[in-house]
mmCIF file of C-alpha atoms in Angstrom:
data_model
loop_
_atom_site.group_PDB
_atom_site.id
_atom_site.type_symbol
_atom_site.label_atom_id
_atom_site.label_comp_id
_atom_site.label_asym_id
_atom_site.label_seq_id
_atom_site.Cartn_x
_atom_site.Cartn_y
_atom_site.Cartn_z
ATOM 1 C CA UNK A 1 0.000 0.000 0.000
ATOM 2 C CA UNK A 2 1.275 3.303 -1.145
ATOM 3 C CA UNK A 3 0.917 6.351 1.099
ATOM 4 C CA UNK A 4 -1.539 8.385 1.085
ATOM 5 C CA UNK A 5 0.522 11.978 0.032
ATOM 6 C CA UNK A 6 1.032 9.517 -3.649
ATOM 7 C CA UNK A 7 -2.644 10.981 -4.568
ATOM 8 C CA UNK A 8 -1.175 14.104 -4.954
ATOM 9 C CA UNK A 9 -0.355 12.469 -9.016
ATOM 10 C CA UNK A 10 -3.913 12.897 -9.575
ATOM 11 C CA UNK A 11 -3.209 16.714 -9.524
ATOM 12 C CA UNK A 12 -1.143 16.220 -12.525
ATOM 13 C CA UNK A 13 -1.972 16.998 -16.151
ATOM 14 C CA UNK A 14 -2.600 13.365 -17.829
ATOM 15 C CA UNK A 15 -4.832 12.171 -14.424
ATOM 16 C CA UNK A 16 -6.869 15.595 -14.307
ATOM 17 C CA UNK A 17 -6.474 15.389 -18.483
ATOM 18 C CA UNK A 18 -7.857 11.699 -18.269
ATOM 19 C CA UNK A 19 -10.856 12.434 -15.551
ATOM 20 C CA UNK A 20 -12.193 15.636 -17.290
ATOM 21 C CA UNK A 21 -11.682 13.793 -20.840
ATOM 22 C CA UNK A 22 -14.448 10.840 -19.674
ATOM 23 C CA UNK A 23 -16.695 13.379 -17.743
ATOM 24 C CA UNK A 24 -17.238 15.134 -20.538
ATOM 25 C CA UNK A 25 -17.518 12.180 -23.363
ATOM 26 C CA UNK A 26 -20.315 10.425 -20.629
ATOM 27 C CA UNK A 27 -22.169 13.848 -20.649
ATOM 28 C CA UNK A 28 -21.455 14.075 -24.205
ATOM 29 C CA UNK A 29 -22.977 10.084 -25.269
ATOM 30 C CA UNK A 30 -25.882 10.694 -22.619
ATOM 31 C CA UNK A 31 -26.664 14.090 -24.234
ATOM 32 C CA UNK A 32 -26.236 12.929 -27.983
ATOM 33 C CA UNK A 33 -28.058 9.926 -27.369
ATOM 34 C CA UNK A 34 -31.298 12.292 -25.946
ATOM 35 C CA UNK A 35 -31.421 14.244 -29.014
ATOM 36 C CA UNK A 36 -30.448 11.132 -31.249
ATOM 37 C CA UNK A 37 -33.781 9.985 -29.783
ATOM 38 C CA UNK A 38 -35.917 12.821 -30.056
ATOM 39 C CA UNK A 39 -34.345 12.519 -33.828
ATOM 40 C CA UNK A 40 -35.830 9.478 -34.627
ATOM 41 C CA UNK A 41 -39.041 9.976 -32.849
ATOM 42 C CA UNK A 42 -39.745 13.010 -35.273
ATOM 43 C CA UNK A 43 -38.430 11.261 -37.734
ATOM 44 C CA UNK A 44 -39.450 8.034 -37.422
ATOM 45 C CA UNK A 45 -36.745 6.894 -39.291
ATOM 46 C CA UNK A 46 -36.591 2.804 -38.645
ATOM 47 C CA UNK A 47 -33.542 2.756 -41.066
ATOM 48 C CA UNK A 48 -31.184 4.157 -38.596
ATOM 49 C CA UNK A 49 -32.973 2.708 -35.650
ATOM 50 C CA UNK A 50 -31.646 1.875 -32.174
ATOM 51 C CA UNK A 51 -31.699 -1.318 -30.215
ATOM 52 C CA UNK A 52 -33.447 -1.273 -26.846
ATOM 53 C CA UNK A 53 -32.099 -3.964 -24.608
ATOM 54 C CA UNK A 54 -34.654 -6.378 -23.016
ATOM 55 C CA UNK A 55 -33.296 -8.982 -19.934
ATOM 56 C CA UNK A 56 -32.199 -11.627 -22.017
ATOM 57 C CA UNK A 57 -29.663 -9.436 -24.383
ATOM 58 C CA UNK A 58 -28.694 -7.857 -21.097
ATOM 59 C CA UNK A 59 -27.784 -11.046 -19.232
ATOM 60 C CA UNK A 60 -25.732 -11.617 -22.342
ATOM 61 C CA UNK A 61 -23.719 -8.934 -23.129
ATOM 62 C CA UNK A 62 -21.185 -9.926 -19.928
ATOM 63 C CA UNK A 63 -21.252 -13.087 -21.990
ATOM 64 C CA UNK A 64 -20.391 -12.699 -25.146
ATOM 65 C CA UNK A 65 -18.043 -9.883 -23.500
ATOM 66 C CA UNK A 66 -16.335 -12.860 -22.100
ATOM 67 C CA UNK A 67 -15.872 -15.076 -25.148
ATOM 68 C CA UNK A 68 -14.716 -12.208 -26.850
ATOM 69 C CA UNK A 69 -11.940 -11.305 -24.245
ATOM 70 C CA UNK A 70 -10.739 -15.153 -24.310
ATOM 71 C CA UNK A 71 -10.472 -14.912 -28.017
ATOM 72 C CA UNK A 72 -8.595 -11.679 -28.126
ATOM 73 C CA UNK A 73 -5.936 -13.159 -25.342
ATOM 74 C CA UNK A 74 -5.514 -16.575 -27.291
ATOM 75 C CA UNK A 75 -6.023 -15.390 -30.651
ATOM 76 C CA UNK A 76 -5.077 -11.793 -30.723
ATOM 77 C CA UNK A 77 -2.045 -11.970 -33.090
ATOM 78 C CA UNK A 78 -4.042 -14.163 -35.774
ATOM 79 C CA UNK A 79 -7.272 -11.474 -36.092
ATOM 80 C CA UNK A 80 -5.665 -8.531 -34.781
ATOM 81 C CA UNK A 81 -5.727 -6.903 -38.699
ATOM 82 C CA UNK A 82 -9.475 -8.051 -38.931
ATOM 83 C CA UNK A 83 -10.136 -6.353 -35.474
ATOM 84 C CA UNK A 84 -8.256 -3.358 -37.086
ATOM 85 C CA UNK A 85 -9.899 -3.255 -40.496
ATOM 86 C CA UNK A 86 -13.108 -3.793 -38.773
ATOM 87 C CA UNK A 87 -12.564 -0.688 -35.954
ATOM 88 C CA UNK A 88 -11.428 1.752 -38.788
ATOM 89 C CA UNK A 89 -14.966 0.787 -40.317
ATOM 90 C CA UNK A 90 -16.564 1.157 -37.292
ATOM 91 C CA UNK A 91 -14.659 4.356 -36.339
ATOM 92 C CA UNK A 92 -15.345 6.310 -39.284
ATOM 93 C CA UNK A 93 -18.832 5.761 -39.569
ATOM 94 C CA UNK A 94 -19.108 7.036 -35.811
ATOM 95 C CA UNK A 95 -16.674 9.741 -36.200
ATOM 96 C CA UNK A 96 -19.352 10.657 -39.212
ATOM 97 C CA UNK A 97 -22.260 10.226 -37.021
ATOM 98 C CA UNK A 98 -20.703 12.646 -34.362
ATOM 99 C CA UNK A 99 -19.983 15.469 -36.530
ATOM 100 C CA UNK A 100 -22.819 15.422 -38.805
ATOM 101 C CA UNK A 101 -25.300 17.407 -36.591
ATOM 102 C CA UNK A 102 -22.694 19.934 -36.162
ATOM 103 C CA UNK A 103 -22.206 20.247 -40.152
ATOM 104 C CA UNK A 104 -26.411 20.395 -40.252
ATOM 105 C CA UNK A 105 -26.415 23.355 -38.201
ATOM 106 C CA UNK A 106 -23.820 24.983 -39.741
ATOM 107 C CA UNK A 107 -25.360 24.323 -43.070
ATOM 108 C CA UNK A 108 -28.500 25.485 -41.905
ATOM 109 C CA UNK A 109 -27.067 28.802 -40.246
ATOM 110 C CA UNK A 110 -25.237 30.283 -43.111
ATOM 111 C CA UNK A 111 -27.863 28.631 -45.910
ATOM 112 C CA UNK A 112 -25.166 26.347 -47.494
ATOM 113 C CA UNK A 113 -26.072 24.733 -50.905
ATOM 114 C CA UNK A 114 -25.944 21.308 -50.393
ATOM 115 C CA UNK A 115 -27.194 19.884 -53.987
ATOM 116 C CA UNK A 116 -27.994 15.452 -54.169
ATOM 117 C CA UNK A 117 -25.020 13.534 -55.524
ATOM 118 C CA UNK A 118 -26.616 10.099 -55.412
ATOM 119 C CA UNK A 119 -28.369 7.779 -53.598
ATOM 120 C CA UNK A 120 -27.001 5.370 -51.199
ATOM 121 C CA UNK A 121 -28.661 2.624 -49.465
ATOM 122 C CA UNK A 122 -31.704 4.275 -51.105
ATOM 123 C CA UNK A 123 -30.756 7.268 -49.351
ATOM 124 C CA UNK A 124 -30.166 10.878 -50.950
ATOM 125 C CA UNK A 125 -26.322 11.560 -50.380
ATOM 126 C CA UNK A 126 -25.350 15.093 -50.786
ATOM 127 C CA UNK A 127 -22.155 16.721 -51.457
ATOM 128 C CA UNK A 128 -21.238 18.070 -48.001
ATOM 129 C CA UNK A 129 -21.975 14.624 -46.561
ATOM 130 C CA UNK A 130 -19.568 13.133 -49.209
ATOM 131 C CA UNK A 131 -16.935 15.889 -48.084
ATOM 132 C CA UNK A 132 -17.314 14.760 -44.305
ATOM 133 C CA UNK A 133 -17.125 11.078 -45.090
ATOM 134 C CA UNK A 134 -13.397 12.003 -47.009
ATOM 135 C CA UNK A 135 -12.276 13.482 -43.637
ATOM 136 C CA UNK A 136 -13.782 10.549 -41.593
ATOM 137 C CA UNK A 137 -12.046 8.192 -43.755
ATOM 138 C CA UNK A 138 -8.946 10.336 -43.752
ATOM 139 C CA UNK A 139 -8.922 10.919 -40.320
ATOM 140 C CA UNK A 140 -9.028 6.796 -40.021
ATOM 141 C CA UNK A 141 -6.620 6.483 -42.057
ATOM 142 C CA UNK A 142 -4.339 9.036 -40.612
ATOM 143 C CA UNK A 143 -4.750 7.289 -37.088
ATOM 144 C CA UNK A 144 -3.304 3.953 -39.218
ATOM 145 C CA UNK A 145 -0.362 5.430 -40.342
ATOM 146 C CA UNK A 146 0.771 7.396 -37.952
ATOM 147 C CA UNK A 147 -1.032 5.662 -34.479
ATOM 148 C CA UNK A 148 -0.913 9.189 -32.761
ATOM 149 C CA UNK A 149 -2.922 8.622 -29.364
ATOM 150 C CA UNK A 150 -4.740 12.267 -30.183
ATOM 151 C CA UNK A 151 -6.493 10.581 -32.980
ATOM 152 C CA UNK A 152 -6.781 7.191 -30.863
ATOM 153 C CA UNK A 153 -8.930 8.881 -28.383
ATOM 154 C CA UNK A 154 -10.893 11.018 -31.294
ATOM 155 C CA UNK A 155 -12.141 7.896 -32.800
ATOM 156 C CA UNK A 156 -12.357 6.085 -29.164
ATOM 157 C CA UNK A 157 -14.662 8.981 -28.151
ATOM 158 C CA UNK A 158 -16.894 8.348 -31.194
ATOM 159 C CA UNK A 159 -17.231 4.982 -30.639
ATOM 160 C CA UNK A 160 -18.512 5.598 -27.361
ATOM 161 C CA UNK A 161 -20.904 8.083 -28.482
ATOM 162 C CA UNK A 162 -22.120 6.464 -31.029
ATOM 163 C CA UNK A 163 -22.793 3.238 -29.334
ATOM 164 C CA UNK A 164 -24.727 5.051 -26.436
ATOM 165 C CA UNK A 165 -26.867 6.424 -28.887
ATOM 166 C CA UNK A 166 -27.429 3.413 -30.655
ATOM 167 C CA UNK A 167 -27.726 0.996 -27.945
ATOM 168 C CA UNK A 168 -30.410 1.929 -25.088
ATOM 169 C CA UNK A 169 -32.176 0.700 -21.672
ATOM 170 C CA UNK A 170 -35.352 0.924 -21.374
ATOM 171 C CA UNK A 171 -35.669 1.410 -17.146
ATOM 172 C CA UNK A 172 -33.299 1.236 -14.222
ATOM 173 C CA UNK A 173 -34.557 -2.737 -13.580
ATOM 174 C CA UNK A 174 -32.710 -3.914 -16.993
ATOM 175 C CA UNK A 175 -29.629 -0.850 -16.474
ATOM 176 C CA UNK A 176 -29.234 -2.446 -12.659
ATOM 177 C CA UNK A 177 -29.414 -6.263 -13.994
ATOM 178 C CA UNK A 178 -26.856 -5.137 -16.632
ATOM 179 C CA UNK A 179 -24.360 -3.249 -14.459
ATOM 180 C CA UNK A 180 -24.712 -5.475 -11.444
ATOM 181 C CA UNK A 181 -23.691 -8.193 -14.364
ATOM 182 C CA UNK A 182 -20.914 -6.189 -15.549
ATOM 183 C CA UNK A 183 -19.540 -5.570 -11.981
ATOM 184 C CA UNK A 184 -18.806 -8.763 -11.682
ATOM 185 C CA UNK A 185 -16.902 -9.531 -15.328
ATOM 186 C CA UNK A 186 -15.083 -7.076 -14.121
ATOM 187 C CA UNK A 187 -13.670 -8.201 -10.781
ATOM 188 C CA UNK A 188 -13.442 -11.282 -12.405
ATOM 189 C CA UNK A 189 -11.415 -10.634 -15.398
ATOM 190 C CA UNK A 190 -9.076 -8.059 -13.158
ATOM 191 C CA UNK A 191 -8.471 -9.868 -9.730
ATOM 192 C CA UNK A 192 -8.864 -13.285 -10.690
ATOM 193 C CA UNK A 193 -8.553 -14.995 -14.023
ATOM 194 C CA UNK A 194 -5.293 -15.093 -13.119
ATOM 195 C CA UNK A 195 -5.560 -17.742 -11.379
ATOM 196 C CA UNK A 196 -7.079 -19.844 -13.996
ATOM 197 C CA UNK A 197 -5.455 -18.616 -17.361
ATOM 198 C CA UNK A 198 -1.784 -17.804 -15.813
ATOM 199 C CA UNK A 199 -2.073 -13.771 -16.630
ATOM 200 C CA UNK A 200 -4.639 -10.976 -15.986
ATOM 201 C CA UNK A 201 -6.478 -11.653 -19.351
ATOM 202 C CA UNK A 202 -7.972 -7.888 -19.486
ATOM 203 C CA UNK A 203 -4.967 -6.110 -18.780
ATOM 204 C CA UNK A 204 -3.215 -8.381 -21.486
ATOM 205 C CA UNK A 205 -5.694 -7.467 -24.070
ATOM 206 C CA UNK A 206 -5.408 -3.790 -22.828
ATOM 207 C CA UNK A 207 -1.837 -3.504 -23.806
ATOM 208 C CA UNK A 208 -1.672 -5.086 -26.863
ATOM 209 C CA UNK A 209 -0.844 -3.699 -29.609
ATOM 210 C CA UNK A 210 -2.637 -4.955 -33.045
ATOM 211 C CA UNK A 211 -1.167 -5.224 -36.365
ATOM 212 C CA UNK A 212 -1.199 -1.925 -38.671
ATOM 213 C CA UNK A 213 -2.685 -3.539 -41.997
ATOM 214 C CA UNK A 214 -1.062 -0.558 -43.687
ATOM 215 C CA UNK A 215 2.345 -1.573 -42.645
ATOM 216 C CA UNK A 216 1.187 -4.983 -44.135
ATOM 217 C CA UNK A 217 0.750 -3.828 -47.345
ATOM 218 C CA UNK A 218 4.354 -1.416 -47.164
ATOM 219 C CA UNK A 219 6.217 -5.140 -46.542
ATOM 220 C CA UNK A 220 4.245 -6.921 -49.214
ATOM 221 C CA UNK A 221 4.625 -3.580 -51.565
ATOM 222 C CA UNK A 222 8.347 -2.796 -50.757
ATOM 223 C CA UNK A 223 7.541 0.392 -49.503
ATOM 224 C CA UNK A 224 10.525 1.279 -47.134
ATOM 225 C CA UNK A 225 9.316 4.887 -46.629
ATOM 226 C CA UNK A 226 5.943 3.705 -45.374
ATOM 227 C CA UNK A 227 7.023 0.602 -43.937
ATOM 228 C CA UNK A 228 9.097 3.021 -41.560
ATOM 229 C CA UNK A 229 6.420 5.448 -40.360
ATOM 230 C CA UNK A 230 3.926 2.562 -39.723
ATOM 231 C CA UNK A 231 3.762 0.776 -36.365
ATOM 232 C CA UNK A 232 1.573 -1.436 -34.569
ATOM 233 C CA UNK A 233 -1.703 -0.001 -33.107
ATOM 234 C CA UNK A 234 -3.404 1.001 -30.055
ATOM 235 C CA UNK A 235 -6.725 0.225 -30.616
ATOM 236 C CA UNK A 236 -9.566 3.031 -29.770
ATOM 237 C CA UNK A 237 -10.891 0.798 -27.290
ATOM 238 C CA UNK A 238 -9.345 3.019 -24.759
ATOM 239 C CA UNK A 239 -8.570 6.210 -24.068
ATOM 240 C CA UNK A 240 -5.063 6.799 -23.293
ATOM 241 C CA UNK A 241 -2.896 9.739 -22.264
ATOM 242 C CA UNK A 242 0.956 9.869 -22.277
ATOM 243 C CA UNK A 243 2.121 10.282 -18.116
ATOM 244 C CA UNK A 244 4.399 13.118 -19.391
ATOM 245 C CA UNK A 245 1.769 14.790 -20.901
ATOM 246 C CA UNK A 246 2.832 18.205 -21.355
ATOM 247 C CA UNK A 247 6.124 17.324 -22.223
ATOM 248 C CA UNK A 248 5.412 15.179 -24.968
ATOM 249 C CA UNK A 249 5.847 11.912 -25.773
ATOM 250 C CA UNK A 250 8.316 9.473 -27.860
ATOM 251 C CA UNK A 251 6.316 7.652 -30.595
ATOM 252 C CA UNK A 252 6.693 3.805 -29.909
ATOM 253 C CA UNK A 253 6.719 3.943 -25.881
ATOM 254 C CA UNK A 254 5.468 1.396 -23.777
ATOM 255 C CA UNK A 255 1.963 0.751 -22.487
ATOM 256 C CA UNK A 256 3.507 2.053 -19.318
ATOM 257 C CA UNK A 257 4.129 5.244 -20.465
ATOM 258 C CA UNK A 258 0.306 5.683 -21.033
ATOM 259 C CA UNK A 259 -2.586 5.999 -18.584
ATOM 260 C CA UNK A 260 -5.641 4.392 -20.137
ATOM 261 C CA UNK A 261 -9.263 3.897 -19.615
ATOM 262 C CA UNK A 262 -10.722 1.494 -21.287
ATOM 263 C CA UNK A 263 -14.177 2.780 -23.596
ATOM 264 C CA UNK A 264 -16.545 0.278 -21.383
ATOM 265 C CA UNK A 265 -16.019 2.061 -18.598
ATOM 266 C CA UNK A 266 -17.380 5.300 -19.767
ATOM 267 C CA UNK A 267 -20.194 3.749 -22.301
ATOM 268 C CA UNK A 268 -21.526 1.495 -19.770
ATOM 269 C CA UNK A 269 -22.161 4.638 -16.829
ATOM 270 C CA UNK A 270 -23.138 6.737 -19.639
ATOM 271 C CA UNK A 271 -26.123 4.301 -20.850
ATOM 272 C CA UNK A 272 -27.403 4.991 -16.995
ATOM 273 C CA UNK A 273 -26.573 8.676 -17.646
ATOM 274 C CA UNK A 274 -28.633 8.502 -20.745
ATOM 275 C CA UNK A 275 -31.735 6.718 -19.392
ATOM 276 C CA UNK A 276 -32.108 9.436 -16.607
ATOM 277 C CA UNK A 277 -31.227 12.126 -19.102
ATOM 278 C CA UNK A 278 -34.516 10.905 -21.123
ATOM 279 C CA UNK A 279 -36.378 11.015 -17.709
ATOM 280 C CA UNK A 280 -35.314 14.161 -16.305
ATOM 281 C CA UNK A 281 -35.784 15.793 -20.143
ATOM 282 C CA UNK A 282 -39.169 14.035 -20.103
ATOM 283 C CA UNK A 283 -40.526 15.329 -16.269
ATOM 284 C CA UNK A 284 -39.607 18.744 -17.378
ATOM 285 C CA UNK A 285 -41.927 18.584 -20.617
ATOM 286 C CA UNK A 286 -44.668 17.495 -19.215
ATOM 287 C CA UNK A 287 -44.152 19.741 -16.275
ATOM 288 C CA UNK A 288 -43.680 22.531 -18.957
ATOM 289 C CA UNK A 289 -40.471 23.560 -17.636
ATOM 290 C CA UNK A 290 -37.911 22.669 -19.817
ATOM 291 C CA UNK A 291 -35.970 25.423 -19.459
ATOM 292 C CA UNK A 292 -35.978 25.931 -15.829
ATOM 293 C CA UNK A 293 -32.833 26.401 -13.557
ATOM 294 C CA UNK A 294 -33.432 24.355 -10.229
ATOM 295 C CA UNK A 295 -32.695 26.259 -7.216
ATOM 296 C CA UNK A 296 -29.612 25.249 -4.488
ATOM 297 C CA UNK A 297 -32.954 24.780 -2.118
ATOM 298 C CA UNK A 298 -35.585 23.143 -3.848
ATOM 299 C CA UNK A 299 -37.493 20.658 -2.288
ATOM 300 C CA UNK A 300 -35.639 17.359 -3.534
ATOM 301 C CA UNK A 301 -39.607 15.675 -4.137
ATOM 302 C CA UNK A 302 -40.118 18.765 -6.472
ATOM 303 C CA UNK A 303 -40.309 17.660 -10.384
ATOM 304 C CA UNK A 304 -38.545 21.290 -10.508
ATOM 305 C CA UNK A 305 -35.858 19.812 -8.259
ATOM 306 C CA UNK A 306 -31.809 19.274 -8.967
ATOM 307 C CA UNK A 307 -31.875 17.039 -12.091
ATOM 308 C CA UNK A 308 -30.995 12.944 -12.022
ATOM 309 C CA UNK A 309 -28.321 13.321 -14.915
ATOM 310 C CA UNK A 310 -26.037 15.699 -12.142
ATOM 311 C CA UNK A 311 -26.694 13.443 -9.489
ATOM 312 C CA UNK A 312 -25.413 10.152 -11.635
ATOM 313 C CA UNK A 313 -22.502 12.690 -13.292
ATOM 314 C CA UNK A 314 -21.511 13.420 -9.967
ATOM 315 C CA UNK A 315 -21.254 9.980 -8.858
ATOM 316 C CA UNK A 316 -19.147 8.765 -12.213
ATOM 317 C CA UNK A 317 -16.832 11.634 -10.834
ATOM 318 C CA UNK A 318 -16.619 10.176 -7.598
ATOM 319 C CA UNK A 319 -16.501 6.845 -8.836
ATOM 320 C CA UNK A 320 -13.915 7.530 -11.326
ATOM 321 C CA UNK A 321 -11.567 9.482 -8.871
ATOM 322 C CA UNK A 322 -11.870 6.911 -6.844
ATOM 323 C CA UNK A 323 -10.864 4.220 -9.579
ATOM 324 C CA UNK A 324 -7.472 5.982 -10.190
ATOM 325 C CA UNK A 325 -7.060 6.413 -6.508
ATOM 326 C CA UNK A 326 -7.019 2.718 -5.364
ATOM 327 C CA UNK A 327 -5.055 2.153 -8.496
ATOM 328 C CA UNK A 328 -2.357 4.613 -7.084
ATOM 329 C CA UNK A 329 -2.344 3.129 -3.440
ATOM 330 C CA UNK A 330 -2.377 -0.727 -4.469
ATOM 331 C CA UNK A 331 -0.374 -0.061 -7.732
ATOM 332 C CA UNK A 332 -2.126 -2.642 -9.277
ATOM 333 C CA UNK A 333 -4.550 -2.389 -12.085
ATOM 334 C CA UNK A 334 -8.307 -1.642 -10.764
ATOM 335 C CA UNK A 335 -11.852 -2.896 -12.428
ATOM 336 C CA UNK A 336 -13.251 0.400 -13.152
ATOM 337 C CA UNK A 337 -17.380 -0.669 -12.586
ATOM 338 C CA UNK A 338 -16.264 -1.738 -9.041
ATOM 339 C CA UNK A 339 -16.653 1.587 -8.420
ATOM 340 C CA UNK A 340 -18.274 3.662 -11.036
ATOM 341 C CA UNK A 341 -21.513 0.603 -10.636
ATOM 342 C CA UNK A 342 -22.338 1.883 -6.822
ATOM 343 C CA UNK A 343 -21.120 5.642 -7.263
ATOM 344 C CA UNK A 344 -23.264 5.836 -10.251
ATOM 345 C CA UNK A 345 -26.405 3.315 -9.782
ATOM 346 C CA UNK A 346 -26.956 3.749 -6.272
ATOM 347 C CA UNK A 347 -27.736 7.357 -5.772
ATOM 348 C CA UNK A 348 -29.925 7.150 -8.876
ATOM 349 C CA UNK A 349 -31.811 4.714 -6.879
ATOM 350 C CA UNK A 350 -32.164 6.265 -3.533
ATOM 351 C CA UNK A 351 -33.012 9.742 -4.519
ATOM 352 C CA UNK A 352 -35.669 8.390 -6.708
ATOM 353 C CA UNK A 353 -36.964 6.500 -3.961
ATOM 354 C CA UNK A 354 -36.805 9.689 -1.974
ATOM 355 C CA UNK A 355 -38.592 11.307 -4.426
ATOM 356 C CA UNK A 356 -41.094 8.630 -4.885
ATOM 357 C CA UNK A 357 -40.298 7.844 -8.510
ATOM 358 C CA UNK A 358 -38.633 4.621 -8.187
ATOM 359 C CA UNK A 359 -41.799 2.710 -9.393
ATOM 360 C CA UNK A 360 -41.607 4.984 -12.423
ATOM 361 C CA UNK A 361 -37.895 4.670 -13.047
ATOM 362 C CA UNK A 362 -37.732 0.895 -12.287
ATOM 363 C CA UNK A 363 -40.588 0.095 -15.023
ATOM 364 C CA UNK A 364 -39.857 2.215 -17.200
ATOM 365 C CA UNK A 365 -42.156 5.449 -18.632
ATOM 366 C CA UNK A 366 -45.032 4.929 -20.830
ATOM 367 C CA UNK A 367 -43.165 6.520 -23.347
ATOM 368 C CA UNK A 368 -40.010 4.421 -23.117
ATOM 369 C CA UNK A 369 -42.307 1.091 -23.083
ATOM 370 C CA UNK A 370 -43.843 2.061 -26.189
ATOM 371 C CA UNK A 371 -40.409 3.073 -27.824
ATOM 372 C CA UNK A 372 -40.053 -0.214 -28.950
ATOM 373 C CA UNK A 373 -42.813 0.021 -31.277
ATOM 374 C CA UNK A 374 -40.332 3.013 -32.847
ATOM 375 C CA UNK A 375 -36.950 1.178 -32.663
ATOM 376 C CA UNK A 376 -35.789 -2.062 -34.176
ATOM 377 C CA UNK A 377 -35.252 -5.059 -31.782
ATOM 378 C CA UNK A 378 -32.446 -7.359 -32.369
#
């Protein structure tokens, strides 16, 4: 056990860099995934739909999370350029998804002509969509050749946005059966599979480092220049941060020289954020105050009261600080939900039950019941 003054590294760039970086992506997916949904309920577009998780595909996501962890720490060297070629798919269509709404407005705010193409998926594609797919895909591409942890953690970031939108709870009874699930995978998979595969399988499959399919085709092309610049990958299934943040880093360090945190651990809390989001933005419409700042003193059983998303925020940031803190003080690697599962879930649950809205929160809204009829299940 370390003492206690070692906390004091959390006041350093790349801790404070790393907390404030998944605070703001788990407000970020929560928030995108609200308007995502008020998107599609306008819209009622079922070709983009969203999946809303029942118990079964709950009770199976620890799983298949399993099976796929085993295969990556066996296998990892033999599909490691699939698992690349299929992330860079994956990450620019997210990136795309992220920045589109922000290319909307801006098209919409200076009256941008945006004239039809052609048609995609039986969809109308127009020209400035075609531009921001080129700097998707170059932005992917970048990322291959160079492995730069800035555009890691871009692409990371949209992945985790993008799957919080996509991917929804319907109530707090499924969220709790899924993070209570999750909680333990990861104790598991941290403290003890160890002892029954000979290594820590997720912090083996944490560090490594896939192979760069580019750097594939440099040895099979003779391409010395390219060959060169290329190295093997990081994955975005983390967010990383080099310790000596501000003074830069040397390209091709190890996994030591990074703090990490891996995407789960801020899409997970975030799906909780994002439920309550949709509750709280739901209360305040049919209470007709949308808009409305809540007072320090409010009564806490007031619909006008201190929102759920801050109180679940607030508890990721306690959970999260809290993460990193054990990690410093045992200097061993820490499951992230053993914390962020109670700092998050459980004030959710007592200040609704405070408030007298746990029956509402625990079933589910009429609204979110019905949302199935809307979205696609799978």
């Amino acid at each position: 056990m370390e003492p206690l003054w070692k906390l004091a590294y959390l006041l350093e760039p790349a801790p404070v860099a790393l907390i404030l970086t998944a605070i703001a992506v788990s407000y970020g997916s929560a928030f995108r995934a609200l308007n995502y949904g008020k998107e599609m309920e306008k819209n009622r577009d079922l070709s983009e739909a969203s999946i809303t998780l029942d118990r079964s595909q709950a009770l199976m996501i620890p799983i298949v999370s399993s099976c796929s962890l085993l295969m990556m720490f066996y296998l990892f060297s033999s599909v490691s350029q699939i698992l690349t070629a299929f992330t860079a798919v994956a990450s620019a269509s997210s990136l795309y998804f992220c920045l589109f709404p922000y290319i909307a407005q801006i098209k919409s705010q200076f009256g941008l002509a945006d004239p039809f193409v052609s048609r995609c998926c039986s969809k109308p594609f127009t020209r400035i969509q075609g531009l921001l797919m080129l700097l998707c895909v170059g932005t992917v591409i970048a990322w291959l050749v160079t492995g730069h942890w800035i555009l890691n953690n871009l692409l990371g970031i949209s992945l985790c946005i993008a799957f919080v939108s996509h991917v929804r709870l319907p109530n707090i009874k499924i969220c709790a059966m899924l993070l209570v699930c999750l909680f333990v995978y990861d104790i598991f998979w941290v403290f003890y599979s160890e002892r029954f595969f000979g290594a820590n399988v997720m912090v083996s499959v944490a560090t490594q480092q896939a192979s760069n399919p580019i750097h594939t085709v440099a040895n099979s092309l003779s391409l010395p220049g390219l060959r060169m610049i290329t190295k093997k990958l990081e994955l975005p299934v983390k967010i990383v941060f080099p310790r000596n943040l501000l003074g830069g880093v040397v390209r091709g360090n190890a996994a030591a020289d990074f703090m990490m945190l891996g995407l789960g651990d801020m899409a997970i809390p975030s799906m909780l954020l994002a439920l309550v989001f949709c509750f709280d933005h739901r209360k305040s419409r049919d209470s007709g105050s949308i808009l409305d700042i809540p007072l320090p003193k409010e009564d806490i059983s007031s619909p006008k009261g201190f929102k759920y998303i801050w109180y679940a925020l607030s508890g990721y940031s306690v959970g999260l600080v809290t993460a990193l803190s054990a990690g410093i003080l045992t200097h061993s690697p820490q499951p992230a939900l053993l914390y962020l599962v109670p700092s998050t879930l459980g004030p959710i649950i007592v200040i609704s039950w405070m408030r007298k809205e746990l029956a509402e929160l625990w079933e589910g809204s009429p609204s979110n019941l019905s949302e199935k009829t809307h979205f696609t299940e799978v």
